[in-house]
Short mmCIF file of C-alpha atoms in Angstrom, two decimals:
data_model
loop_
_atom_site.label_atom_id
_atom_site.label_comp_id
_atom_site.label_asym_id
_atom_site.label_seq_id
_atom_site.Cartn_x
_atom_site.Cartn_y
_atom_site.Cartn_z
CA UNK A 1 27.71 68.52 114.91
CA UNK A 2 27.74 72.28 116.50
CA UNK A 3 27.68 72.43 119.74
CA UNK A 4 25.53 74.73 122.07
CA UNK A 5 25.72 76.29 125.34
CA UNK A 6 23.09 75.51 127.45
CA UNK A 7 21.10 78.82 128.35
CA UNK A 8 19.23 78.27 131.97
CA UNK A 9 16.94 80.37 131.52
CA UNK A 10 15.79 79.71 127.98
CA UNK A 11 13.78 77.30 129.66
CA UNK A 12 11.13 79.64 131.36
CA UNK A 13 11.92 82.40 128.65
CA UNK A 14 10.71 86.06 129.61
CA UNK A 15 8.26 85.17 131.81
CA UNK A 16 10.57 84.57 135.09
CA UNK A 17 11.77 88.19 134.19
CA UNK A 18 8.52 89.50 132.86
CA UNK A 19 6.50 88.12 136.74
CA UNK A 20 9.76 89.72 138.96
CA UNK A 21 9.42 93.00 137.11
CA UNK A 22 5.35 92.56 137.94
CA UNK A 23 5.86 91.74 141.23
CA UNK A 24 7.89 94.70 141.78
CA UNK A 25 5.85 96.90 139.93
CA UNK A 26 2.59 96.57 141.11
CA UNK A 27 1.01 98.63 143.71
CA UNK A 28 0.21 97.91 147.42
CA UNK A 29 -2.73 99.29 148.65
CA UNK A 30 -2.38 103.43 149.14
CA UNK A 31 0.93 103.03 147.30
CA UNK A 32 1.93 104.24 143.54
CA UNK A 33 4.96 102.03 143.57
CA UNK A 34 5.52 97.76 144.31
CA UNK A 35 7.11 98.84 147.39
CA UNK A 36 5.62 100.47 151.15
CA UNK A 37 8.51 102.30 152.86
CA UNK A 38 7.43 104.42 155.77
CA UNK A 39 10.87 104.79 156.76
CA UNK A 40 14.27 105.14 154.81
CA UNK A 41 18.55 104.93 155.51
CA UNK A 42 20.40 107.63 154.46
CA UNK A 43 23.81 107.17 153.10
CA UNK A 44 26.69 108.20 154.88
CA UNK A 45 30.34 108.63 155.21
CA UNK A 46 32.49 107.59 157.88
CA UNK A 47 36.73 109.31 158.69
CA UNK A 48 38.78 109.33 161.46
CA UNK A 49 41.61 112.15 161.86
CA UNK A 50 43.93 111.69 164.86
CA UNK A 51 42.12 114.49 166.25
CA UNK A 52 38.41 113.79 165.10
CA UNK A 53 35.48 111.70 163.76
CA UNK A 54 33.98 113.26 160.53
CA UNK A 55 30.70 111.96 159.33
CA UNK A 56 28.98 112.95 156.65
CA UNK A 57 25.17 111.94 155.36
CA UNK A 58 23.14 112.61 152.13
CA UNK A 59 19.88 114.50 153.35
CA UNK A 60 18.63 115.91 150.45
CA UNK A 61 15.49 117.78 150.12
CA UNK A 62 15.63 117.96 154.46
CA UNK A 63 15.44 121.14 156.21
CA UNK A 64 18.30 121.44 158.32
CA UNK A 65 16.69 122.46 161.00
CA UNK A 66 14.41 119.18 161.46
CA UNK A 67 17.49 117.08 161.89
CA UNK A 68 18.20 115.94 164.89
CA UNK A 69 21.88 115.29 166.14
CA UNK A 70 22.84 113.44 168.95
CA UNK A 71 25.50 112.14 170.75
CA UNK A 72 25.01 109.67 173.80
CA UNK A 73 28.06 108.19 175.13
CA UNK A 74 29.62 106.95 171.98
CA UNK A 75 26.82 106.51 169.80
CA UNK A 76 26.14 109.28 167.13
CA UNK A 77 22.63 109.75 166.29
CA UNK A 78 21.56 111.46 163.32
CA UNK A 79 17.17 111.84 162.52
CA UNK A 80 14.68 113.50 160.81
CA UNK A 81 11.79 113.07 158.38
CA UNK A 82 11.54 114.03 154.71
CA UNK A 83 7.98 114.71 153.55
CA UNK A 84 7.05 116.47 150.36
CA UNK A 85 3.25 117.10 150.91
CA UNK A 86 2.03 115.96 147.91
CA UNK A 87 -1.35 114.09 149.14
CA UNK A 88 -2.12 110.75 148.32
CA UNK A 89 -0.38 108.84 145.08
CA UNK A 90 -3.77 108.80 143.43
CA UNK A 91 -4.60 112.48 143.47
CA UNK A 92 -3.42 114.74 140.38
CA UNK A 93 -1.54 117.95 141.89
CA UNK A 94 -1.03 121.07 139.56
CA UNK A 95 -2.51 118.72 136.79
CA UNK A 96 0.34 115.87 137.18
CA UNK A 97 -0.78 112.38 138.04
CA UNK A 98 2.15 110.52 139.23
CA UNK A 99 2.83 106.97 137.60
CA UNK A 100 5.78 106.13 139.79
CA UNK A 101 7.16 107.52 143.33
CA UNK A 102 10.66 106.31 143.54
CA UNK A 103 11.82 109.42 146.03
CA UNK A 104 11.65 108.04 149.59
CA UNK A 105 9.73 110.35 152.25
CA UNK A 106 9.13 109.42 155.68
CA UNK A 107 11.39 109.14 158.94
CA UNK A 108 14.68 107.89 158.99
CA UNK A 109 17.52 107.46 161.88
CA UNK A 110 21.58 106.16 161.44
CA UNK A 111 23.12 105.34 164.73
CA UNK A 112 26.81 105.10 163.93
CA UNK A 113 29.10 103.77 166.93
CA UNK A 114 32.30 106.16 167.38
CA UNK A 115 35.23 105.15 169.98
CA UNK A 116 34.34 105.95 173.88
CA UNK A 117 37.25 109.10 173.75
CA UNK A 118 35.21 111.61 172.11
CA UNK A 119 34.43 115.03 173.16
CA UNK A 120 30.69 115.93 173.71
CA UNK A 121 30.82 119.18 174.49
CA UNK A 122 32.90 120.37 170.84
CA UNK A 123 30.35 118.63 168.32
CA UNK A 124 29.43 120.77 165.58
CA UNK A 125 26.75 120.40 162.85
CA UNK A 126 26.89 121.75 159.54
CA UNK A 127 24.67 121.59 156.28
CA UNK A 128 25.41 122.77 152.42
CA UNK A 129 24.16 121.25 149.59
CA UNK A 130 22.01 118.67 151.07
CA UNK A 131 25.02 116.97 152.88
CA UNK A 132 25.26 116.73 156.78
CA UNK A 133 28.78 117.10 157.97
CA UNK A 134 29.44 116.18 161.60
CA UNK A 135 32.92 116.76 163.13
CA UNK A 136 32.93 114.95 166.38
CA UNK A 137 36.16 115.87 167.83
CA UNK A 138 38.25 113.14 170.42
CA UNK A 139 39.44 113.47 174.04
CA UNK A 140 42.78 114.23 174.22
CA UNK A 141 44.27 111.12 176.28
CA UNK A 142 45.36 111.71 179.36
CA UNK A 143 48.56 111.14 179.85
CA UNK A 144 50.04 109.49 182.81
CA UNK A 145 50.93 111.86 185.94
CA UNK A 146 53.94 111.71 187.89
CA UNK A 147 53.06 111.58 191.26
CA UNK A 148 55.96 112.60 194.06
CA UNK A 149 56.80 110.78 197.13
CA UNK A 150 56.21 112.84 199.84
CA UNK A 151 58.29 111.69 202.97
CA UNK A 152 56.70 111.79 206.47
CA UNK A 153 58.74 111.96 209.60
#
């Protein structure tokens, strides 16, 4: 007698698979694609020097000068909006029809939390290839002060 592994999803076959991938793929109203996203996270990266904070985020396609840094307190703001101006997903532009839109447009915003020692004044902002590089640079911490005993007579 040979004996078989039992295969879960034998039992509903393809379909399970084949009505996910449908769901997915089907389009809301005014969209091409299964999915409405009017907003969007960009990826970033996060380091820590003795001296500094550097973070880094993928903007691609996003004028640099439509981003909007920020720093309040010891929060670290980074927004903008990536449009391409291509219309609606139903019109044909330069004869193309699009079947799928996968390339997120629309506003986005990180917050990223940095420690409460960081210098406000020194931020600097910097774009090249699509990547945002912000060097947030700390406080130097104060160190304690002698004070002297002045006697009174």
């Amino acid at each position: 007698m040979a004996i078989t592994k039992f295969d879960p999803f034998a039992l509903v076959g393809t379909t399970l698979f084949d009505d996910l991938n449908r769901l997915f793929d089907r389009p809301l109203p005014g969209r091409e694609s299964g999915f409405a996203v009017d907003s969007w996270t960009p990826r970033v990266d996060i380091a820590e020097t003795e001296a500094e904070f550097i973070v880094r985020a993928e903007l691609p396609g996003i004028d640099p000068d439509s981003i909007d840094v920020t720093l309040e307190e010891d929060v670290l703001s980074i927004a903008g909006s990536r449009s391409f101006d291509s219309g609606t997903e139903e019109t044909e532009e330069d004869g193309l029809k699009y079947r799928r839109r996968e390339i997120v447009e629309g506003k986005f915003i990180r917050k990223i939390r940095l420690a409460d020692e960081v210098d406000v004044d020194a931020v600097t902002a910097t774009s090249s290839n699509g990547i945002l590089e912000v060097t947030v640079p700390k406080q130097p911490a104060e160190l304690p002060r002698k004070v002297t005993v002045s006697v009174q007579r």
